[in-house]
Amino acid sequence: MRLQGGKNGIRGKQIALFFAKPCCGEVFLLESEVVMVSDSCKKRFGKIMLEQMELLEQVEIAPNIFSMLLKGQMVSQMQAGQFLHIRVPDDSKLLRRPISIAEIDRDNLTCRIIYRIEGGGTAIFSQLPLGSFLDVMGPQGNGFDLSPVRAGDHALIIGGGIGVPPLLEVAKELHAKGAQVTAVLGFADKAAVILESEMKKYADVIVTTDNGSYGRKGYVSAVVDEMTQDYAAVYSCGAPAMLQYVDRKFQDHPHAYLSMESRMACGMGACYACVVHVAGQDESVNKRVCEDGPVFETGTIIV
């Protein structure tokens, strides 16, 4: 990508802007304003915006796992299962960090994201003071399709570890539709359990831990294999082994979905750093997690 530069006067100040020029149109980031890509880019990428989002709250909810509440106009466009691409406020960190959206409050224009410290960039996020502004690109990716579920239907959520957060908004919206939601959530141990109480507001929750220190001992697969209920839809996000199980078990289900986790670079589908192979095709046929996903139907990709 070629770097572009520019200046804009905001409230009497001159702000120097340096940003990547995407494959089409240009993106300008203005302080406290939302700026969208050009119309041609919107047709390809959807309503991806750049915005300075305000950090209202940050809490460590488990060892090295943080919940962050952000406020901004782009919340009005967010859908369950999408993610944000956030710039680290450190010039030595060139790549944005993709973080899934855990909760959406369109009335108050706030969203909640939950992330785990994986390196220097996310460690910087964890130290930001309240009132900070984060350079956010989003909402990105294709979210979960909730339309197959109607009032009175049963829906199943399967989540593991740091893959649980994007499923919270799914449970909330399905509950609001009048669906009966069951959530099976797996974690390594008791200390790693997150969002159980929040999920219980919207679903019947079963928690498993690998070592049996909390909930049922074992993996989510053992619980799901015992279930006899027919579900209108299945929604999942977690580690590759868990998603492989979900993909096998529900590959013929008409409405079963996987949310993939992947390292990303551009986050807009241009660099092909986050590809997955398409099921039934040779390895030259790929889909991009950032643009075609992160949500895919079961049986359509190689997990």
PDB file of N, CA and C in Angstrom, residues 262-266 269-276 288-289:
ATOM      1  N   SER A 262      -8.288 -15.402  13.232  1.00  0.00           N
ATOM      2  CA  SER A 262      -7.137 -15.398  12.337  1.00  0.00           C
ATOM      3  C   SER A 262      -6.311 -14.141  12.544  1.00  0.00           C
ATOM      4  N   ARG A 263      -5.007 -14.266  12.357  1.00  0.00           N
ATOM      5  CA  ARG A 263      -4.162 -13.078  12.316  1.00  0.00           C
ATOM      6  C   ARG A 263      -4.454 -12.322  11.028  1.00  0.00           C
ATOM      7  N   MET A 264      -4.443 -10.997  11.105  1.00  0.00           N
ATOM      8  CA  MET A 264      -4.775 -10.171   9.949  1.00  0.00           C
ATOM      9  C   MET A 264      -3.743  -9.072   9.772  1.00  0.00           C
ATOM     10  N   ALA A 265      -3.650  -8.573   8.552  1.00  0.00           N
ATOM     11  CA  ALA A 265      -2.775  -7.440   8.269  1.00  0.00           C
ATOM     12  C   ALA A 265      -3.619  -6.230   7.887  1.00  0.00           C
ATOM     13  N   CYS A 266      -4.105  -6.182   6.634  1.00  0.00           N
ATOM     14  CA  CYS A 266      -4.867  -5.006   6.206  1.00  0.00           C
ATOM     15  C   CYS A 266      -6.274  -4.986   6.797  1.00  0.00           C
ATOM     16  N   GLY A 269      -9.238  -7.318   3.101  1.00  0.00           N
ATOM     17  CA  GLY A 269      -9.271  -8.287   2.024  1.00  0.00           C
ATOM     18  C   GLY A 269      -8.258  -8.087   0.931  1.00  0.00           C
ATOM     19  N   ALA A 270      -7.393  -7.083   1.049  1.00  0.00           N
ATOM     20  CA  ALA A 270      -6.461  -6.777  -0.028  1.00  0.00           C
ATOM     21  C   ALA A 270      -5.168  -7.583   0.040  1.00  0.00           C
ATOM     22  N   CYS A 271      -4.739  -7.963   1.248  1.00  0.00           N
ATOM     23  CA  CYS A 271      -3.411  -8.562   1.396  1.00  0.00           C
ATOM     24  C   CYS A 271      -3.422 -10.087   1.384  1.00  0.00           C
ATOM     25  N   TYR A 272      -4.563 -10.696   1.563  1.00  0.00           N
ATOM     26  CA  TYR A 272      -4.701 -12.159   1.562  1.00  0.00           C
ATOM     27  C   TYR A 272      -3.839 -12.830   2.633  1.00  0.00           C
ATOM     28  N   ALA A 273      -3.706 -12.190   3.785  1.00  0.00           N
ATOM     29  CA  ALA A 273      -2.926 -12.768   4.881  1.00  0.00           C
ATOM     30  C   ALA A 273      -3.761 -13.675   5.771  1.00  0.00           C
ATOM     31  N   CYS A 274      -5.072 -13.680   5.593  1.00  0.00           N
ATOM     32  CA  CYS A 274      -5.953 -14.414   6.517  1.00  0.00           C
ATOM     33  C   CYS A 274      -6.856 -15.395   5.779  1.00  0.00           C
ATOM     34  N   VAL A 275      -6.333 -16.045   4.743  1.00  0.00           N
ATOM     35  CA  VAL A 275      -7.190 -16.898   3.922  1.00  0.00           C
ATOM     36  C   VAL A 275      -7.432 -18.261   4.562  1.00  0.00           C
ATOM     37  N   VAL A 276      -8.579 -18.827   4.241  1.00  0.00           N
ATOM     38  CA  VAL A 276      -8.902 -20.218   4.565  1.00  0.00           C
ATOM     39  C   VAL A 276      -9.281 -20.904   3.259  1.00  0.00           C
ATOM     40  N   ARG A 288     -11.299 -15.056   2.379  1.00  0.00           N
ATOM     41  CA  ARG A 288     -10.603 -14.217   3.352  1.00  0.00           C
ATOM     42  C   ARG A 288     -11.435 -14.091   4.619  1.00  0.00           C
ATOM     43  N   VAL A 289     -10.796 -14.357   5.751  1.00  0.00           N
ATOM     44  CA  VAL A 289     -11.511 -14.281   7.022  1.00  0.00           C
ATOM     45  C   VAL A 289     -12.005 -12.866   7.273  1.00  0.00           C
TER      46      VAL A 289
END
